[in-house]
Coordinates of C-alpha atoms in Angstrom, one line a residue:
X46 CA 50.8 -1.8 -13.2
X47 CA 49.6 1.3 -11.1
X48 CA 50.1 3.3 -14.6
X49 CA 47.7 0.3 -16.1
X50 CA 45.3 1.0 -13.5
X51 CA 45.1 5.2 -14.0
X52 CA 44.5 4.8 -17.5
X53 CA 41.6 2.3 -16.9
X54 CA 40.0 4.4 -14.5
X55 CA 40.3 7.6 -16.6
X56 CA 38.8 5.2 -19.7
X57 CA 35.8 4.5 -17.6
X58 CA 35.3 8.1 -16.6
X59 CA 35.0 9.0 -19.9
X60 CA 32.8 6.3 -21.1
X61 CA 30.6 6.8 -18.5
X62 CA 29.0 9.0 -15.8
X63 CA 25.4 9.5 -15.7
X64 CA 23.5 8.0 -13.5
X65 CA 20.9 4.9 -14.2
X66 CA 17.5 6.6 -12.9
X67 CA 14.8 4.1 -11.8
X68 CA 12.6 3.6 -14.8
X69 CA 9.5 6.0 -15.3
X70 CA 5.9 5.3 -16.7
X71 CA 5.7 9.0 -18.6
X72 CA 2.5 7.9 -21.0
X73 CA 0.2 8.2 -17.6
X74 CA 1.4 11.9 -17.9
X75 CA -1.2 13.6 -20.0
X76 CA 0.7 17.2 -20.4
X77 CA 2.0 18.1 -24.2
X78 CA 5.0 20.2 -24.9
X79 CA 4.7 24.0 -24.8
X80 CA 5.2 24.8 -28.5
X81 CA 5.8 28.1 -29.7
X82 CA 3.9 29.1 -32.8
X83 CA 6.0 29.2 -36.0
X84 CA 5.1 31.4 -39.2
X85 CA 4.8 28.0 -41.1
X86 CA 5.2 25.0 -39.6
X87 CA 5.7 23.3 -43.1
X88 CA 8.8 24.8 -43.1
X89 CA 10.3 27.5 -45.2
X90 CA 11.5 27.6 -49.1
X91 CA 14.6 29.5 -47.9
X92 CA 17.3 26.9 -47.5
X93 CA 18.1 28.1 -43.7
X94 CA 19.5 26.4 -40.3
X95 CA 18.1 26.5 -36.7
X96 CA 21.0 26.0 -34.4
X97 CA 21.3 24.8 -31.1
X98 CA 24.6 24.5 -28.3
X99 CA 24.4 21.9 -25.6
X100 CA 27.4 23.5 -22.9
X101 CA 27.7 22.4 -19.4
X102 CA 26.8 25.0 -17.1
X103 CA 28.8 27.1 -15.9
X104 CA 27.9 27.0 -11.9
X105 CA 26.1 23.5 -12.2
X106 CA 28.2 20.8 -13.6
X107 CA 25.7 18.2 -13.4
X108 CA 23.2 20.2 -15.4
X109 CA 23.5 21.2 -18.8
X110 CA 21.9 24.7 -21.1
X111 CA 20.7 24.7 -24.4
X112 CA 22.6 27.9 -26.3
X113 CA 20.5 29.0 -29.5
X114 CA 23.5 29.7 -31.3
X115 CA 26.8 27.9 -33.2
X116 CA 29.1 28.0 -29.9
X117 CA 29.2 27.4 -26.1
X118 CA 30.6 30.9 -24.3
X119 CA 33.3 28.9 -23.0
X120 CA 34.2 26.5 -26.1
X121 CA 35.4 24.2 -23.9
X122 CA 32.1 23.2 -22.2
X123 CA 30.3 22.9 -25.1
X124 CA 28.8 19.2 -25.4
X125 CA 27.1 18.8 -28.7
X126 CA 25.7 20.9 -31.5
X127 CA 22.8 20.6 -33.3
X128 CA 21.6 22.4 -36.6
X129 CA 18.3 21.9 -38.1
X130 CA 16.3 23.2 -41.4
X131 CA 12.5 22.3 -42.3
X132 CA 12.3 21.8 -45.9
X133 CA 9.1 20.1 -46.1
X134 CA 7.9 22.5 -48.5
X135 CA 10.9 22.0 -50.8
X136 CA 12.0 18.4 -50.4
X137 CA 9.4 16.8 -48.1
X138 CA 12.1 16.6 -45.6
X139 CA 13.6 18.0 -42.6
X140 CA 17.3 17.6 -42.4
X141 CA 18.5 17.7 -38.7
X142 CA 22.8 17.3 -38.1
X143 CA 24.0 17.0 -34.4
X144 CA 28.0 16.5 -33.7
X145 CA 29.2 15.7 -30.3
X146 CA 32.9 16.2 -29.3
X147 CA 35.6 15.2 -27.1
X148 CA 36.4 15.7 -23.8
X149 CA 33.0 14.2 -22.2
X150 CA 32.0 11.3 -21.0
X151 CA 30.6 9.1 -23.9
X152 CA 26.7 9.0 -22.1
X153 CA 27.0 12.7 -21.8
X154 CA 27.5 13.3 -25.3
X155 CA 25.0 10.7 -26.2
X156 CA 22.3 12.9 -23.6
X157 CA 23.1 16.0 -25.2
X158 CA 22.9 14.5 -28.7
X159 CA 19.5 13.7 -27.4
X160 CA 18.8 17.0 -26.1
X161 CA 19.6 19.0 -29.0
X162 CA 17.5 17.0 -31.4
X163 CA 14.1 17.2 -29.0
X164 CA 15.1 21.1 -29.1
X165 CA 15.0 21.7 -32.8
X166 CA 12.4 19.0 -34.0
X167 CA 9.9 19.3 -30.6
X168 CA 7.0 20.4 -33.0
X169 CA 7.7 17.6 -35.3
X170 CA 7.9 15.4 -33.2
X171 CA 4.9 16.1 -31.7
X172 CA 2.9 16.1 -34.6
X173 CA 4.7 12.7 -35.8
X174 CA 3.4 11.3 -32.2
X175 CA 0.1 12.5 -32.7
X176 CA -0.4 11.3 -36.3
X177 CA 1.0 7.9 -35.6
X178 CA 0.9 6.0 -32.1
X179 CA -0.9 8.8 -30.0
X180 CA -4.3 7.4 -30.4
X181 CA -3.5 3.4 -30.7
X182 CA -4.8 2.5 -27.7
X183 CA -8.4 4.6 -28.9
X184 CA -10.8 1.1 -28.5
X185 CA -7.5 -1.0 -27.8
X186 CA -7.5 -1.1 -23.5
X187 CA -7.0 -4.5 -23.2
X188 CA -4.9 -5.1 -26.0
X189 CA -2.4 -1.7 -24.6
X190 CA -2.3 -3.1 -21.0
X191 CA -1.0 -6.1 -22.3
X192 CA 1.3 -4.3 -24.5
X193 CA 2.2 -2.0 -22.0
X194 CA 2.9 -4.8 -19.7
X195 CA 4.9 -6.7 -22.1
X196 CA 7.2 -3.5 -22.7
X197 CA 7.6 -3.0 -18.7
X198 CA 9.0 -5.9 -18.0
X199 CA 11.1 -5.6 -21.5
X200 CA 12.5 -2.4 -20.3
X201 CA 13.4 -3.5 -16.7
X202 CA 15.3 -6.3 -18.2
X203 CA 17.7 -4.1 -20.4
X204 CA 17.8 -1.6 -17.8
X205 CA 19.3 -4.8 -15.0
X206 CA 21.4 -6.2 -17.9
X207 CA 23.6 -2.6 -18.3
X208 CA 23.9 -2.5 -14.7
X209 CA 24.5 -6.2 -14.4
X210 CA 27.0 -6.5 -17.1
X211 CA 30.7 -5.3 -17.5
X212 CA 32.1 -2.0 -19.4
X213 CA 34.0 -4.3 -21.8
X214 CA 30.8 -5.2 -23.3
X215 CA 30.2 -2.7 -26.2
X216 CA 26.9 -4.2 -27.1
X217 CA 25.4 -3.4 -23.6
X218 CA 27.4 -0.3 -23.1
X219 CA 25.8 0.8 -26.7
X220 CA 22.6 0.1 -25.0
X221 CA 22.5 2.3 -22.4
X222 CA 23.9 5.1 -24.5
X223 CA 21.2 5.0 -26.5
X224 CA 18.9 5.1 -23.7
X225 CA 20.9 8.1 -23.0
X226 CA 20.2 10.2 -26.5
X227 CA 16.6 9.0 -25.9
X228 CA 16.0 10.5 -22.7
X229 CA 17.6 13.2 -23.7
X230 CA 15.5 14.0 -26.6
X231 CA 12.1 13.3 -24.1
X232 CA 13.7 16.1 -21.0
X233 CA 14.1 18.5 -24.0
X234 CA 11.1 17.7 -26.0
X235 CA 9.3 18.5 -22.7
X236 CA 11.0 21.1 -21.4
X237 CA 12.4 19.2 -18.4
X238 CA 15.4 20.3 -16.6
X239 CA 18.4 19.0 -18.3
X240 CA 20.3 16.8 -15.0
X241 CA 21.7 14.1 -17.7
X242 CA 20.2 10.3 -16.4
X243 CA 19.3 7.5 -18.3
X244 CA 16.0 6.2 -18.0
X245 CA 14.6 3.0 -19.3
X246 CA 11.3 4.9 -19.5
X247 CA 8.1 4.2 -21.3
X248 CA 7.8 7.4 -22.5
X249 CA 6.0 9.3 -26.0
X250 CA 9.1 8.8 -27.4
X251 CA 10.1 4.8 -26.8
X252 CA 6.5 3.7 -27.6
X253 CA 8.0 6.1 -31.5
X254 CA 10.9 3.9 -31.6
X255 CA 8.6 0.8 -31.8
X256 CA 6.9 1.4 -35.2
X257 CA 8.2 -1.8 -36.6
X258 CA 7.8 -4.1 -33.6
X259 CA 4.1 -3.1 -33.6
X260 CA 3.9 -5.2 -37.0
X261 CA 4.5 -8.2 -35.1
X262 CA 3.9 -7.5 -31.3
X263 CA -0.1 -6.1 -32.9
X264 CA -0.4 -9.7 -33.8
X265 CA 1.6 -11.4 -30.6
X266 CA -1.0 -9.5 -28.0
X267 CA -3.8 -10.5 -30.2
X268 CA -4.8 -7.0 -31.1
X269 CA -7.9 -6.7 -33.3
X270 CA -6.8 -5.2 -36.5
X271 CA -7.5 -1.6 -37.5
X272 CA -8.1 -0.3 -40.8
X273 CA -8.0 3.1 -39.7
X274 CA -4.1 2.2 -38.9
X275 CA -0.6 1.9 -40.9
X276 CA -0.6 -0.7 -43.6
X277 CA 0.2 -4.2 -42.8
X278 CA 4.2 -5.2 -43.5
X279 CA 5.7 -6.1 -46.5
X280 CA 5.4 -3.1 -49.1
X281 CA 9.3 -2.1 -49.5
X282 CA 12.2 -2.5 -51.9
X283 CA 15.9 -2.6 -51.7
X284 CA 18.3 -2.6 -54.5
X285 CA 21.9 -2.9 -54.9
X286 CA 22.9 -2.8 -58.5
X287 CA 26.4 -2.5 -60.1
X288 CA 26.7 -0.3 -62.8
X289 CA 28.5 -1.8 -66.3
X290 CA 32.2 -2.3 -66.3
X291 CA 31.8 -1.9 -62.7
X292 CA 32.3 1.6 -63.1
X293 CA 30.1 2.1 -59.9
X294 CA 27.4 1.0 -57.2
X295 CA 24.5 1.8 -56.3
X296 CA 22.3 0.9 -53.3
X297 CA 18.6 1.9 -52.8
X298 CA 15.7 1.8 -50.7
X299 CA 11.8 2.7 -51.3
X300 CA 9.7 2.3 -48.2
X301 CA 5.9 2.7 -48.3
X302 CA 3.0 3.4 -45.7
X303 CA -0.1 5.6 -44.8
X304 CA 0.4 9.6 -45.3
X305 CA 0.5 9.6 -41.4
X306 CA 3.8 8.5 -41.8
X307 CA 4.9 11.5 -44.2
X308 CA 6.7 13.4 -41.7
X309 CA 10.3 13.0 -42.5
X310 CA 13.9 13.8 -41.3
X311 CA 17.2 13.4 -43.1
X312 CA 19.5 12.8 -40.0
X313 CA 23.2 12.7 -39.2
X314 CA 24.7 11.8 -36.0
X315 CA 28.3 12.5 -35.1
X316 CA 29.5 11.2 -32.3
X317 CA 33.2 12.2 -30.8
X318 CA 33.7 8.1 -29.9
X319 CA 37.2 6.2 -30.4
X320 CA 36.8 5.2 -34.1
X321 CA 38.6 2.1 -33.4
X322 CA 36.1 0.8 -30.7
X323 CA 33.2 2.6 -32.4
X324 CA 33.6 2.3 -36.1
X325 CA 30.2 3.2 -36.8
X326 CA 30.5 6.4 -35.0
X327 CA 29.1 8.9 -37.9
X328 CA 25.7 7.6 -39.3
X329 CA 23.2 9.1 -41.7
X330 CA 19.8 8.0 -42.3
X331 CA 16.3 8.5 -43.5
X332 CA 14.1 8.8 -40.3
X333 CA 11.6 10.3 -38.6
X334 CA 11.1 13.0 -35.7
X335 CA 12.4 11.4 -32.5
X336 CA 13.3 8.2 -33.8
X337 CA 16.4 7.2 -33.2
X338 CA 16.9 4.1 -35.9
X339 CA 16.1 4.5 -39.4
X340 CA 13.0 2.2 -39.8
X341 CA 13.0 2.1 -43.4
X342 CA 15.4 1.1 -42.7
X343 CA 18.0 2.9 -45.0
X344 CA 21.4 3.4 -43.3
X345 CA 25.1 4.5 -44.2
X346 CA 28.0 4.7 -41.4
X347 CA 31.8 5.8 -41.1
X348 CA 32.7 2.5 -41.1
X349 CA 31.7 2.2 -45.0
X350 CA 28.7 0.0 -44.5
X351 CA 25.1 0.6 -45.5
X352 CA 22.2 -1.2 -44.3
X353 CA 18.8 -1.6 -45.7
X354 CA 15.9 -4.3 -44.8
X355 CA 12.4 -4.6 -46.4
X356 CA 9.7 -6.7 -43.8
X357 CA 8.9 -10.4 -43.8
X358 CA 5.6 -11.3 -43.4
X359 CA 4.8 -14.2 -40.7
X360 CA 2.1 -16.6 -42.4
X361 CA 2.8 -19.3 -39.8
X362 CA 1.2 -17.9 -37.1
X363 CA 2.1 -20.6 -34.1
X364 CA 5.5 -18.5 -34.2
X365 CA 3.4 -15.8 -32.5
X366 CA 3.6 -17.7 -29.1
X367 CA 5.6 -17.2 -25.7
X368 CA 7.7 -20.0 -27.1
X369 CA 9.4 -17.4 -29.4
X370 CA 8.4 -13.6 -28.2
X371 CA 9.4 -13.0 -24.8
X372 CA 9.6 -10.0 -23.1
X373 CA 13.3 -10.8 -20.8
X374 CA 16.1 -12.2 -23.0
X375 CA 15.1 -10.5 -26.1
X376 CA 16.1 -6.9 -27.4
X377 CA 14.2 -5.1 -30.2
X378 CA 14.8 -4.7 -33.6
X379 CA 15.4 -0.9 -33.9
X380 CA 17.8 -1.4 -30.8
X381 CA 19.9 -4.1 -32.6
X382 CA 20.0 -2.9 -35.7
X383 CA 21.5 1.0 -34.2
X384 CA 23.7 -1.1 -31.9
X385 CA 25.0 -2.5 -35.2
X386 CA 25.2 0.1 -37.3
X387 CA 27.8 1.9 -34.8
X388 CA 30.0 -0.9 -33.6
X389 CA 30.9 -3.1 -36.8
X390 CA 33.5 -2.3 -39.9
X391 CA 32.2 -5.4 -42.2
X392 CA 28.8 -6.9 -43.3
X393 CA 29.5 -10.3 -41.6
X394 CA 30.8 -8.3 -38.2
X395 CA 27.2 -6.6 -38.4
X396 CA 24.7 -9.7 -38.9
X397 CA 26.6 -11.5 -36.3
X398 CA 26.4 -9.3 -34.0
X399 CA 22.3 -8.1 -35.1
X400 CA 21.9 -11.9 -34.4
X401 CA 21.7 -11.8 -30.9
X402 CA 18.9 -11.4 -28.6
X403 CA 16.4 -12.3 -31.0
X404 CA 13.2 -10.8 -30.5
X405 CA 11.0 -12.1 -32.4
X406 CA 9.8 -8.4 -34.0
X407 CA 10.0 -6.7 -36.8
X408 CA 11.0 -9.7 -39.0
X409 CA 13.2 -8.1 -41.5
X410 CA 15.4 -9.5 -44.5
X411 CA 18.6 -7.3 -44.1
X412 CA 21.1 -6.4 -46.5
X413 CA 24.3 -4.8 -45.8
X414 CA 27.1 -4.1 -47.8
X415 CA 30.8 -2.8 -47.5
X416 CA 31.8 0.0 -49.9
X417 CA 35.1 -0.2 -48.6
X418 CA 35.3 -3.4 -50.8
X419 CA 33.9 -1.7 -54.2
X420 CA 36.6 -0.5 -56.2
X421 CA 35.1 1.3 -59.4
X422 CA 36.2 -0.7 -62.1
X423 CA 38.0 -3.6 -60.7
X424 CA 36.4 -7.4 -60.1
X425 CA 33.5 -7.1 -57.5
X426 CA 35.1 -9.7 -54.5
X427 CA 34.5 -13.2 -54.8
X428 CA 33.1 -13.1 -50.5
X429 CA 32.4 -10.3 -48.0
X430 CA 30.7 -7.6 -49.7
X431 CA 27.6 -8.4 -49.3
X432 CA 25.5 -10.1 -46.6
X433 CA 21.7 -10.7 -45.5
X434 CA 20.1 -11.7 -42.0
X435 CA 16.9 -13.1 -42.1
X436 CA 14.8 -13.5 -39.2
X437 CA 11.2 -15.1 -38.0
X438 CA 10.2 -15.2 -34.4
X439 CA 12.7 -18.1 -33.1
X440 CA 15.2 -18.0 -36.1
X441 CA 17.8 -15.9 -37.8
X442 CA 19.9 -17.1 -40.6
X443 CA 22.9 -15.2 -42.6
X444 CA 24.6 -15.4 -45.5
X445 CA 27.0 -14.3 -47.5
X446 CA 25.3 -12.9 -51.1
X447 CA 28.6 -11.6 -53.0
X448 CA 28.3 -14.2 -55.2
X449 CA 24.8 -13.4 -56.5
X450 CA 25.7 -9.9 -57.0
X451 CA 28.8 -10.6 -58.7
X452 CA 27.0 -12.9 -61.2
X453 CA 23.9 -11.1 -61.6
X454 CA 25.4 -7.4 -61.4
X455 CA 22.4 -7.0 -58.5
X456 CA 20.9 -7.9 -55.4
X457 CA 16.7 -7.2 -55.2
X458 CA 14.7 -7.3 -51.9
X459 CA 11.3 -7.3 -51.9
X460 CA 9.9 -8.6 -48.9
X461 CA 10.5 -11.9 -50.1
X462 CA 12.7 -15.0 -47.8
X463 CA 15.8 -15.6 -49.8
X464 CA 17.2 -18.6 -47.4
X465 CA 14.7 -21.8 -48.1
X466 CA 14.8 -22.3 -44.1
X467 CA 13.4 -19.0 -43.6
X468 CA 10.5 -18.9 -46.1
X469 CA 9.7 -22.7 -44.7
X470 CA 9.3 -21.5 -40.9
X471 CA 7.4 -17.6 -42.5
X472 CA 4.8 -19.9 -43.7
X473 CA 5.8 -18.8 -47.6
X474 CA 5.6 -22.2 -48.9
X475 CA 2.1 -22.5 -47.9
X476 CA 1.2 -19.3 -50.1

């Protein structure tokens, strides 16, 4: 029993240690990042990598140092590293990689994941932020005090509900660590001295993260539409297709919006996390600077499983009430959706567990799939491979698809309700 007892106490000092700051309000702070002038900030036709070291310090263990180079001078401190490459010019993407390893408290590793990416992408990140959500309150007050309301007391909840609830609960614990790579990526993006916390802050870079909950939350707080803005919902495609005699699968995304969008960033997260608690712990999406989900969204993880949504439009627009949207009791859509990407091994495991919370934002049909089922050239399953989530404010329903791709050789998603319940309460049968 007193063995029992050491090894739980050492399991919670490595799954956490940094301390839950009282939340911030960092958009009333005016100042920009220093950023230092680059040759071309469109990048560079030379394949090349930037990197960056995140290492404990060596007199300060409470405060970590960012090391422009592939090691930590004592190996053993070293936290995370980061490596980066602008390939705009070449590609039209950035590809950023950041690896955490062993030996540190989960949160810390998350922090300093966070820190190495606002290091190496702080200029585009800063131009994302200006081209996209910087001036969306420009003759919007009323509508962004309401919104900025509604996300205060949204961010207060999660932050009592990680300090409320136990360390068994992955989904809460998940959370806060990626509160944790978030703050991280905000104290290096701004040049902030690097004491790891986690802050449930509303900050440059949570109001980034919201993107897709704007599509619904714009229409919630009764914001008066703006043309000058990005396109409404309900312009992607998603595509699984098997390939004759089964011989192999492919899965595909397109997502389309206004060229302030077009900043891009190819990203891979490795995280040093028990595989068994966190199968997801290796992810790699299509993203953009400072973002932390996908939003396509286009997703693959260690566990085998790739994710992809295309949006739902709401026609019914009494789902837009406080009956449905709330701002306590709900979590966002980018947060479930990372949350879910990291902690499940099937399709079913990850629509269950997306399921809670419900938000009410960023109404998505998803489709996941397990390529740990897909054998090239053997008989597709007859259940399992292949799931979708659909939600509306108020509503989510899942089900299992394997059977349409196994008849039909593909699965299409186009922004389209495929469960009849779904495109009732979307409004769909009124079109």
């Amino acid at each position: 029993m007193r063995l029992l007892l050491v090894i739980l106490a050492l399991c919670a000092v490595i799954t956490t240690s940094i301390k839950i700051r009282e939340s911030k309000n960092f958009l009333e702070d005016n100042r920009v990042p220093l950023l230092k002038k680059e040759n071309n900030g469109h990048g560079t036709s030379q394949f090349t990598y930037k990197y960056v070291s995140i290492c404990i310090n060596g007199t300060e263990e409470n405060l970590l140092d960012i090391v422009h180079a592939k090691q930590c001078d004592d190996k053993e401190s070293q936290v995370a590293l980061g490596r980066f490459t602008n390939q705009v010019n070449t590609t039209g993407w950035g590809i950023l990689e950041v690896e955490t390893f062993p030996g540190h408290a989960y949160d810390v590793q998350a922090y300093a994941a966070g820190v190495a990416e606002g290091e190496l992408t702080r200029q585009l990140i800063f131009y994302h932020h200006k081209n996209t959500v910087q001036d969306m309150c420009k003759n919007h007050t009323i509508y962004c005090k309401r919104l900025y309301k509604y996300l205060t007391k949204n961010l207060d909840w999660l932050r009592s509900q990680v300090l409320m609830q136990p360390p068994t609960d992955l989904f809460w614990r998940h959370v806060n660590l990626t509160f944790a790579q978030m703050t991280g990526i905000y104290d290096a993006y701004m040049h902030r001295n690097l004491t790891p916390e986690i802050g449930f802050d509303l900050s440059p870079i949570m109001m980034i993260q919201l993107s897709g909950e704007l599509f619904d939350l714009n229409k919630y707080l009764n914001k008066t539409p703006d043309p000058q803005e990005y396109p409404e919902a309900g312009r992607c495609s998603g595509f699984v297709k098997i390939a004759p005699d089964n011989k192999d699968m492919f899965f595909a995304h397109v997502a389309m919006s206004s060229l302030s969008w077009m900043i891009r960033v190819l990203k891979l997260y490795k995280f040093a996390f028990d595989a068994k608690e966190v199968p997801g712990h290796t992810v790699s999406f299509s993203g953009y600077p400072g973002q932390l989900a996908s939003a396509d969204d286009y997703t693959l993880t260690s566990a085998g499983l790739g994710s992809i949504e295309t949006t739902i439009a709401i026609f019914n627009k009494s789902l837009y009430s406080d009956t449905y949207i709330k701002s306590e009791g709900q979590v966002h859509c980018w947060l479930r959706s990372t949350i879910s990407n990291y902690l499940t091994k099937t399709p079913k495991e990850w629509v269950q567990l997306f399921s809670r919370y419900n938000s009410g934002t960023y109404n998505n049909q998803w489709t996941v799939v397990d390529y740990k089922q897909f054998k090239p050239g053997h008989e597709i399953p007859d259940k399992d491979m292949l799931w979708i989530l659909e939600q509306t404010p108020g509503s989510i329903k899942t089900q299992d698809v394997t059977w349409f791709l196994k008849k039909y050789s593909y699965w299409p998603s186009y922004n389209v309700p495929f469960i009849k319940e779904i495109s009732i309460e979307a409004g769909f049968s009124e079109k």
